[in-house]
Each structure stands twice: as structure tokens, then as C-alpha cells.
mmCIF file of C-alpha atoms in Angstrom:
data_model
loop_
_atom_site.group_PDB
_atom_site.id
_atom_site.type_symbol
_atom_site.label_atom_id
_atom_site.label_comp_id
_atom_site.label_asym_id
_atom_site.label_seq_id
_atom_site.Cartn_x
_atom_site.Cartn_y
_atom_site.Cartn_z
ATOM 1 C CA UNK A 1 -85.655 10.393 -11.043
ATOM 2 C CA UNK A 2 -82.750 7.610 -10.622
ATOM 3 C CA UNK A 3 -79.412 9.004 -12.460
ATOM 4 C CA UNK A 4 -78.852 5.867 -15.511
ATOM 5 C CA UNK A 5 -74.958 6.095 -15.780
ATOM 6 C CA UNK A 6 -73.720 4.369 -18.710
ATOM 7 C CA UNK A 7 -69.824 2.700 -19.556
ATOM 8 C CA UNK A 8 -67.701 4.516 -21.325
ATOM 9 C CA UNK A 9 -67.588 3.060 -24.448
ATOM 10 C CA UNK A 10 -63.536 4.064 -24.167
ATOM 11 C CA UNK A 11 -61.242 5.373 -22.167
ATOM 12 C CA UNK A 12 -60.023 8.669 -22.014
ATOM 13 C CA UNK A 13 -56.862 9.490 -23.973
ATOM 14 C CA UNK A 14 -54.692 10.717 -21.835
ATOM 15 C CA UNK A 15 -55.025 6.643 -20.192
ATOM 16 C CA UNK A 16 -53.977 5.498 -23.876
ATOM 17 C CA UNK A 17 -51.006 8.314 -23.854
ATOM 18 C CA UNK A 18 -50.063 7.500 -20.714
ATOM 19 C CA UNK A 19 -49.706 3.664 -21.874
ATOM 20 C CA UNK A 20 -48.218 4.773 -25.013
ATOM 21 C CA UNK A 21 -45.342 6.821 -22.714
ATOM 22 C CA UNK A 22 -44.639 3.344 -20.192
ATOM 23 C CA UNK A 23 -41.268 2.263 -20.964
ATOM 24 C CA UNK A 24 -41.595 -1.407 -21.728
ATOM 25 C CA UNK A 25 -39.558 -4.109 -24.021
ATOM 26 C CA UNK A 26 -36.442 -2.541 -26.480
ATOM 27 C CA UNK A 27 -36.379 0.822 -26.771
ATOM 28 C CA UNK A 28 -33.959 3.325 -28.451
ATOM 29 C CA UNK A 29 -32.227 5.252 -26.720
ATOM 30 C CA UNK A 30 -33.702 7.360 -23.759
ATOM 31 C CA UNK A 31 -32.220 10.245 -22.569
ATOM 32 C CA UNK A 32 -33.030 11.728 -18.769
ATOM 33 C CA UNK A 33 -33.313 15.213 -17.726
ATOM 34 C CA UNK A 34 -29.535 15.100 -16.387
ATOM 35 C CA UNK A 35 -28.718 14.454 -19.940
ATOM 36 C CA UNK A 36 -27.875 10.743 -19.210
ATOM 37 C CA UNK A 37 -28.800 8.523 -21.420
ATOM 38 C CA UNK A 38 -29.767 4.685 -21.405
ATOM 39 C CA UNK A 39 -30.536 2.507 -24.881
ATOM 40 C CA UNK A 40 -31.535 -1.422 -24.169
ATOM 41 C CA UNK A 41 -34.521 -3.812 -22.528
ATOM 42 C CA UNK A 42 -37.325 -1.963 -19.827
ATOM 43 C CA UNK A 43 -40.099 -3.310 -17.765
ATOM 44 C CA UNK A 44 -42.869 -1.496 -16.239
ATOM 45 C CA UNK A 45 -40.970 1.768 -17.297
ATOM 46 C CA UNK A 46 -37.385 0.203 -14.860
ATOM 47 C CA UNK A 47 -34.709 -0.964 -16.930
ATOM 48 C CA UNK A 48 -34.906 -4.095 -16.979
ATOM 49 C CA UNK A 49 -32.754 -6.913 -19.102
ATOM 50 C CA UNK A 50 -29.749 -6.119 -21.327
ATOM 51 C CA UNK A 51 -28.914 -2.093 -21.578
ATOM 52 C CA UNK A 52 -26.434 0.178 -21.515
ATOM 53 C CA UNK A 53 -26.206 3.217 -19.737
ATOM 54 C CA UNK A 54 -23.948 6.711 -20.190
ATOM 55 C CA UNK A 55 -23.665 9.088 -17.570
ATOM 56 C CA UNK A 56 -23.370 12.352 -18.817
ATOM 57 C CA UNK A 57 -21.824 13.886 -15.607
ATOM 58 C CA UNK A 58 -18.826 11.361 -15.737
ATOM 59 C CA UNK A 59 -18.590 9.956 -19.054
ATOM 60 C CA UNK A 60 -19.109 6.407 -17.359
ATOM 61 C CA UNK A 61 -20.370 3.577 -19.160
ATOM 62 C CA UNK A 62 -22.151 0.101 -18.028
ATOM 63 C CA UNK A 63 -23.521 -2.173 -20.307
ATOM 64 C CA UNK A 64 -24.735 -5.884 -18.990
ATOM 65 C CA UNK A 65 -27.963 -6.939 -16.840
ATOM 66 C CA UNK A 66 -30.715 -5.148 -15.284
ATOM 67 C CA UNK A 67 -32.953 -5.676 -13.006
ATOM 68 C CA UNK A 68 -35.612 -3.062 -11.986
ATOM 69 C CA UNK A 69 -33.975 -0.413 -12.430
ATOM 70 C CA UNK A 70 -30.814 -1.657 -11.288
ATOM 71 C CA UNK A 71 -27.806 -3.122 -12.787
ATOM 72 C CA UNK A 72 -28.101 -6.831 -11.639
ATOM 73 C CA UNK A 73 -26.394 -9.849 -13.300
ATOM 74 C CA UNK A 74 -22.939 -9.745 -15.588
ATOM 75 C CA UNK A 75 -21.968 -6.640 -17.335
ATOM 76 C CA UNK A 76 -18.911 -4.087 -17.698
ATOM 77 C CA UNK A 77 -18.342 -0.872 -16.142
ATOM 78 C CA UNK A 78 -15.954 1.391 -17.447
ATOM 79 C CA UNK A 79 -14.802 5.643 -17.418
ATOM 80 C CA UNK A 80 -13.545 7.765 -19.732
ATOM 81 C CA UNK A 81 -10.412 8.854 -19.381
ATOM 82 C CA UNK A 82 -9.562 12.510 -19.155
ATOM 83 C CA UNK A 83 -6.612 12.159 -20.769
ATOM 84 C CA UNK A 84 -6.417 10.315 -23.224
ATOM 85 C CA UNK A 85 -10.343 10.693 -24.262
ATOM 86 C CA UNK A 86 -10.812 6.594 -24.472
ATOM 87 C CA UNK A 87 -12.514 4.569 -22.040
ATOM 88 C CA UNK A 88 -10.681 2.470 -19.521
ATOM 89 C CA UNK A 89 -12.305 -0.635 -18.136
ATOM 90 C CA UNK A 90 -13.249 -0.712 -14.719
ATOM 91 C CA UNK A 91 -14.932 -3.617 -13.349
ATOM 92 C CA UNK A 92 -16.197 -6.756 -15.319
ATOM 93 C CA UNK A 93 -17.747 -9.410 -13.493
ATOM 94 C CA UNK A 94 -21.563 -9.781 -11.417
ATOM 95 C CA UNK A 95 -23.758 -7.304 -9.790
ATOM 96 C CA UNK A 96 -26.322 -7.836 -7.450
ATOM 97 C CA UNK A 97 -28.696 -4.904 -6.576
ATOM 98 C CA UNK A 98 -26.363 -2.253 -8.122
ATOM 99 C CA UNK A 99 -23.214 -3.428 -6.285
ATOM 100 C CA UNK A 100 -20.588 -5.662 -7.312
ATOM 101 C CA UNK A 101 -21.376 -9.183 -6.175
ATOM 102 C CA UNK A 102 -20.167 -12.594 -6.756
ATOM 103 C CA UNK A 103 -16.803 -13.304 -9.175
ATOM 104 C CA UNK A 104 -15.562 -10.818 -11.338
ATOM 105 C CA UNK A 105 -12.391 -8.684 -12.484
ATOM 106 C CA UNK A 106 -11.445 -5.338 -10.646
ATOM 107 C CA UNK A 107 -8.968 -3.313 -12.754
ATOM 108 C CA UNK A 108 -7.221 -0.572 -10.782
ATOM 109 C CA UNK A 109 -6.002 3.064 -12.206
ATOM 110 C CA UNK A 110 -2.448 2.245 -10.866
ATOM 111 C CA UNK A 111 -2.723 -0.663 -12.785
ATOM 112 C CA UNK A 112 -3.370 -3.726 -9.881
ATOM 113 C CA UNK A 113 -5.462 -6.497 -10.571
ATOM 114 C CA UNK A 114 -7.993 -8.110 -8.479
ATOM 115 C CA UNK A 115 -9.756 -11.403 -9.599
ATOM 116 C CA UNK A 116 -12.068 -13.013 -6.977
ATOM 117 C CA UNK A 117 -15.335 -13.102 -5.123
ATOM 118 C CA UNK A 118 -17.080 -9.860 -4.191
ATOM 119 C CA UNK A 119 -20.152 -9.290 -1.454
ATOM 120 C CA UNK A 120 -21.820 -5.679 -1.582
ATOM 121 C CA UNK A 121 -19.226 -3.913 -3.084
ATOM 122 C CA UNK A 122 -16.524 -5.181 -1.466
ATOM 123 C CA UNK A 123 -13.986 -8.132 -1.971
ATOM 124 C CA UNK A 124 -15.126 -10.849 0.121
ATOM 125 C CA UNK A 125 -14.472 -14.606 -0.487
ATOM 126 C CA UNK A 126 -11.520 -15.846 -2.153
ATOM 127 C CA UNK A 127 -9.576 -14.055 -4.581
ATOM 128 C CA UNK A 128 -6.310 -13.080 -5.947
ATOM 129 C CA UNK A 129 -4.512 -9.490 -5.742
ATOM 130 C CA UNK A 130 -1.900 -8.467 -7.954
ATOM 131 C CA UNK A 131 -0.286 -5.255 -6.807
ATOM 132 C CA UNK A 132 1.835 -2.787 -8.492
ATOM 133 C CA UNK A 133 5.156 -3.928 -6.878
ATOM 134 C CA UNK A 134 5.103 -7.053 -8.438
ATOM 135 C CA UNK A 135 3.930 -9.243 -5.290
ATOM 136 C CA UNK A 136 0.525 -11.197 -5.542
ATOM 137 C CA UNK A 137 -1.846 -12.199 -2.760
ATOM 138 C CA UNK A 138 -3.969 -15.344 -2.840
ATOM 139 C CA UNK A 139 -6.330 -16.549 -0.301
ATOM 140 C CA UNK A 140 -9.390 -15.698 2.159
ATOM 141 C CA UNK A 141 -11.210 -12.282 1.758
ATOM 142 C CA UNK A 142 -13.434 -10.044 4.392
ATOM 143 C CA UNK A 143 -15.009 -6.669 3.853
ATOM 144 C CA UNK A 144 -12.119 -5.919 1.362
ATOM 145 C CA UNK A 145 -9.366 -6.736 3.354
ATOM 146 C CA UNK A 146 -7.271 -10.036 3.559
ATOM 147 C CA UNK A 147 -9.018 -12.621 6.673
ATOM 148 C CA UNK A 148 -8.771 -15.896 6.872
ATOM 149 C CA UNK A 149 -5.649 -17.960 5.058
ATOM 150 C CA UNK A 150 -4.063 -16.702 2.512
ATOM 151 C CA UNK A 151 -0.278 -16.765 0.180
ATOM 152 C CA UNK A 152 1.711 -13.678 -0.114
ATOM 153 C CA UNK A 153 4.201 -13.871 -2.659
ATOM 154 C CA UNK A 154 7.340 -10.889 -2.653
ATOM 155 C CA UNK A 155 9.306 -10.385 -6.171
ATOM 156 C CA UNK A 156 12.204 -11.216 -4.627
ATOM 157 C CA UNK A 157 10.666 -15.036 -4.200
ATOM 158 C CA UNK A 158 10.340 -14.936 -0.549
ATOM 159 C CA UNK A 159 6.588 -15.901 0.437
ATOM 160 C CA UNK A 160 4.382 -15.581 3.626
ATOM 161 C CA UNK A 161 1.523 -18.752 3.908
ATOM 162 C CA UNK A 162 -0.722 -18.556 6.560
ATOM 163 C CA UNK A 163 -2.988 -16.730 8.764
ATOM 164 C CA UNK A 164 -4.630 -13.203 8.269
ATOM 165 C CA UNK A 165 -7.197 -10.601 9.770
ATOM 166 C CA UNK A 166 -7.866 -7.289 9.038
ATOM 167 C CA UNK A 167 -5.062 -6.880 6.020
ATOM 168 C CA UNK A 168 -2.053 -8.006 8.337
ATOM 169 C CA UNK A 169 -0.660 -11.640 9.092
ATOM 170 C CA UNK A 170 -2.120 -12.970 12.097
ATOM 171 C CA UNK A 171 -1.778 -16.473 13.326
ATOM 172 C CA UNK A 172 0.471 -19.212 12.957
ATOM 173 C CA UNK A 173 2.076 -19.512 9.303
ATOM 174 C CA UNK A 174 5.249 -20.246 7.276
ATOM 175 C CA UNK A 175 7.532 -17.562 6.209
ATOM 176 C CA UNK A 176 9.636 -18.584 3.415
ATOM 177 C CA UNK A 177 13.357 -17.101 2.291
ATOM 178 C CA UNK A 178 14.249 -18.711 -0.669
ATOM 179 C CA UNK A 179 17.336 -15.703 -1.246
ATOM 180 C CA UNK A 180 18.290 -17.156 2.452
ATOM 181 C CA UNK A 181 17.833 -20.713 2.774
ATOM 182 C CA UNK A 182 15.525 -20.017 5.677
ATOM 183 C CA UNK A 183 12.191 -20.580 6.845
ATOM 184 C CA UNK A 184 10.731 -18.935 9.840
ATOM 185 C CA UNK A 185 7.670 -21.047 11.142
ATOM 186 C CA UNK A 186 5.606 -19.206 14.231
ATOM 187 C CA UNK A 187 2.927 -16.875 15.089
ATOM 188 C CA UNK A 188 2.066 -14.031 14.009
ATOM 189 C CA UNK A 189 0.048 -10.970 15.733
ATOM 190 C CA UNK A 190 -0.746 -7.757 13.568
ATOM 191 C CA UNK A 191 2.203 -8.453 10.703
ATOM 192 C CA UNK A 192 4.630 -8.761 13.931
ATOM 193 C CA UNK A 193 6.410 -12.469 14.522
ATOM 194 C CA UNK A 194 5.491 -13.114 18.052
ATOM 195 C CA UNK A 195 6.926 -16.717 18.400
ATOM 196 C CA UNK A 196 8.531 -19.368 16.358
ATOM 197 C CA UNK A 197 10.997 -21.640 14.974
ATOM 198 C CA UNK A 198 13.866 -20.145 12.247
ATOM 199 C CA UNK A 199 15.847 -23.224 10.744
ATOM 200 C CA UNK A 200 17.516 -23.790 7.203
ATOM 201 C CA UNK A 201 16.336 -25.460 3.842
ATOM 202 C CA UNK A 202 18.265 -25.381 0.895
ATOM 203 C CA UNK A 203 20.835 -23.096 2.050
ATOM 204 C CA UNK A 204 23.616 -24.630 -0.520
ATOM 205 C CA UNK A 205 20.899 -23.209 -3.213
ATOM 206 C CA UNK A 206 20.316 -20.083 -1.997
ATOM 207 C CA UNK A 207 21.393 -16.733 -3.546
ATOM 208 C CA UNK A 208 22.286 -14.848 -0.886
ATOM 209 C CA UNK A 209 22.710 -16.913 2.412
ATOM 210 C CA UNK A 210 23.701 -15.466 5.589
ATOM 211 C CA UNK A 211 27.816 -15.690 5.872
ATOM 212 C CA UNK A 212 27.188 -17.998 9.089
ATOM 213 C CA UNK A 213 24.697 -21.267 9.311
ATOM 214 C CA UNK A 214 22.199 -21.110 11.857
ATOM 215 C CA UNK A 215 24.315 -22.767 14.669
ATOM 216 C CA UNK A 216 23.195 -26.341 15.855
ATOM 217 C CA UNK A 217 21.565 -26.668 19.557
ATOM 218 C CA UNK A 218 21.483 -30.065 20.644
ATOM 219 C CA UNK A 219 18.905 -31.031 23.354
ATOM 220 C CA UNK A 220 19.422 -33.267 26.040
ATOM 221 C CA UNK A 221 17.023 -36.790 26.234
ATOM 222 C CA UNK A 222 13.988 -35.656 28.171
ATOM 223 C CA UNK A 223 14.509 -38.689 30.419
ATOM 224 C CA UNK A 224 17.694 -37.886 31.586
ATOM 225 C CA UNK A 225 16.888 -34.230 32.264
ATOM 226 C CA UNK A 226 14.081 -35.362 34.525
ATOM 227 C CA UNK A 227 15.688 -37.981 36.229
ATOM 228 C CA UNK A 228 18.875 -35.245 36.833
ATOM 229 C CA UNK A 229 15.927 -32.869 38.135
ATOM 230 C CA UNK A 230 14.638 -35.835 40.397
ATOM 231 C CA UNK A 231 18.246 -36.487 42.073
ATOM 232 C CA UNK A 232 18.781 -32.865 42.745
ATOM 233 C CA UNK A 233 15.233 -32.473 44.393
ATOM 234 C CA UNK A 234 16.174 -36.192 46.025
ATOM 235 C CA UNK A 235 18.950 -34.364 47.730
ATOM 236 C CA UNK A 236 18.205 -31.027 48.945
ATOM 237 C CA UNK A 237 15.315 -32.932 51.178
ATOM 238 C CA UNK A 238 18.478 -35.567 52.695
#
């Protein structure tokens, strides 16, 4: 005889338990085997929306944007300090796929600054340095080094404007010494002056000019050096 099977007129219950267990919408705080813990928005059992997330092993502490899983959108990262037991801010800004991406704040343990554009991680774009010795950069960004055209800015007021690759100045740019009353225009390979053109501007202003002024070179009309060049090549073939 044919076997009749019949439906199930429910599932089992271990299906129900295992719906009941899927992380989905606001939940309370979860805590992970590593004794991290997470307390915000899931999705298919992936975080997923606004959370915030400890990490035990660290004391770390994000809270922004998810997105499967990952943190994804605008949100704050920040440690805790060994020292003094409080937290110190980190990064504040975007994240795309668990890196830092797109504009946001970068807040260094020597206390520099960085405020720009970010690609995977690393600043890329345009964005603005602030370093520890007082002196600021300002410009063009590539896999977290200064490329492209940027403005360096010393304490002492003197300023570089110009061309960059790879962290040094490279190109032609402007080197300004307002302490001098000079301004060195030229090219630049790997931070090095190659060529260029050194002339005064507002030496009677300056702080601390040199004791002697750049001394004056007058050049001849370029007509009348030809035509003197023409003559003397006229008369070494008579």
C-alpha cells in the first residue's frame, strides 16, 4: 500500500527557538564569547543600524552606523586610557565597510589633528594636518601622505605653497620668508630646491633680514647681446 504522508500541522520547536534566538531589530545588550559586548539595532542576526560596541580586550568603544555587521556610516571611535581610566576620542567622522572613509576628524595621542577626506583607512583627498610643533599642512592627500598641492605653514611664519609627492615637496612652488623679506620661487625634487629664483619682498618689514640686500644684476637688452654675438661670429669668418 501507497505511504499517505500528511503536513505537519506545525513546525518543530527547535525552528521556533531558533527564530526566537535570530538577532533582529533593538536589542539589549549582547555580550560575545570574548566577553565583548554590543547593545543597539541588528538585522538578520549582523548588526545592523545605530549600536555601540565595547571591546573587552581593549576597552575600545564605537558607537554610530552599522551595516551588516560592520561599522558603516558616521559614528565615534574612542580607547580607554590606561592612565587616567577615561576614554579618549579617537576618530569621529564616516566609515565605509569598517574603515574610515570619507570626511571626518583624526585625533592623535601626541595630540595632532587631522581634519579631511579619508579612502580605506587612510587620508586621501584634501585635508588639513595640524602637528605638534605648531606648523599646519593644507592641501592634496594620497595613501596618507601629502601628493598633489598643498600649504605648509612653519611657526615661525615662513610658508612652503606648492607641489608634493610622497610626503616631501616636489615640483615647482613658492617658498616664503616673511622673518627675511625673501621669497625663493623654483623647483623642488624630494624636499631639495633644485632650481629657482631668490629675490626680496618686504624686506623693510621683516624681523630679521639678512645684514646685506640681495645684490642687483642688471641684464643686458637681448637685442644687443645678439647683435654683439652676430659681429663677433661676422668677424672670425673675414
Amino acid at each position: 500500500m501507497p505511504v499517505i504522508k500528511y503536513p505537519r500541522l506545525r513546525d518543530p520547536l527547535f525552528y521556533e527557538w531558533d527564530r526566537k534566538a535570530q538577532k533582529c531589530g533593538l536589542r539589549h545588550t549582547i555580550y560575545a564569547v570574548n566577553g565583548d559586548q554590543y547593545t543597539g539595532e541588528w538585522l538578520d542576526n549582523l548588526k545592523h543600524g545605530k549600536g555601540t560596541q565595547i571591546w573587552k580586550s581593549t576597552g575600545a568603544i564605537y558607537s554610530g552606523d552599522w551595516k551588516f555587521g560592520k561599522r558603516d556610516g558616521y559614528g565615534s571611535y574612542s580607547v580607554l586610557d590606561p592612565a587616567t581610566k577615561e576614554y579618549r576620542r579617537v576618530y569621529t567622522g564616516w566609515w565605509e565597510n569598517d574603515r574610515r572613509s570619507g570626511r571626518g576628524t583624526f585625533f592623535y595621542p601626541n595630540g595632532e589633528l587631522y581634519e579631511g577626506e579619508w579612502s580605506n583607512g587612510e587620508r586621501s583627498g584634501w585635508g588639513k594636518m595640524h602637528y605638534k610643533d605648531g606648523s599646519t599642512y593644507e592641501g592634496q592627500w594620497l595613501m596618507d601622505q601629502p601628493n598633489g598641492q598643498g600649504l605648509l605653514q612653519l611657526p615661525n611664519g615662513n610658508r612652503y605653497s606648492g607641489g608634493w609627492k610622497d610626503g616631501k615637496k616636489h615640483g615647482p612652488g613658492k617658498f616664503f620668508y616673511p622673518d627675511k623679506g625673501q621669497l625663493l620661487e623654483g623647483i623642488w625634487v624630494a624636499d631639495i630646491p633644485k632650481c629657482g629664483v631668490l629675490v626680496e619682498f618686504g624686506r623693510e618689514n621683516a624681523p630679521a633680514p639678512p645684514e646685506l640686500p640681495l645684490p642687483e644684476i642688471k641684464l643686458q637688452d637681448p637685442a644687443g647681446v645678439l647683435a654683439e654675438a652676430q659681429a663677433m661670429f661676422d668677424d672670425s669668418h673675414n
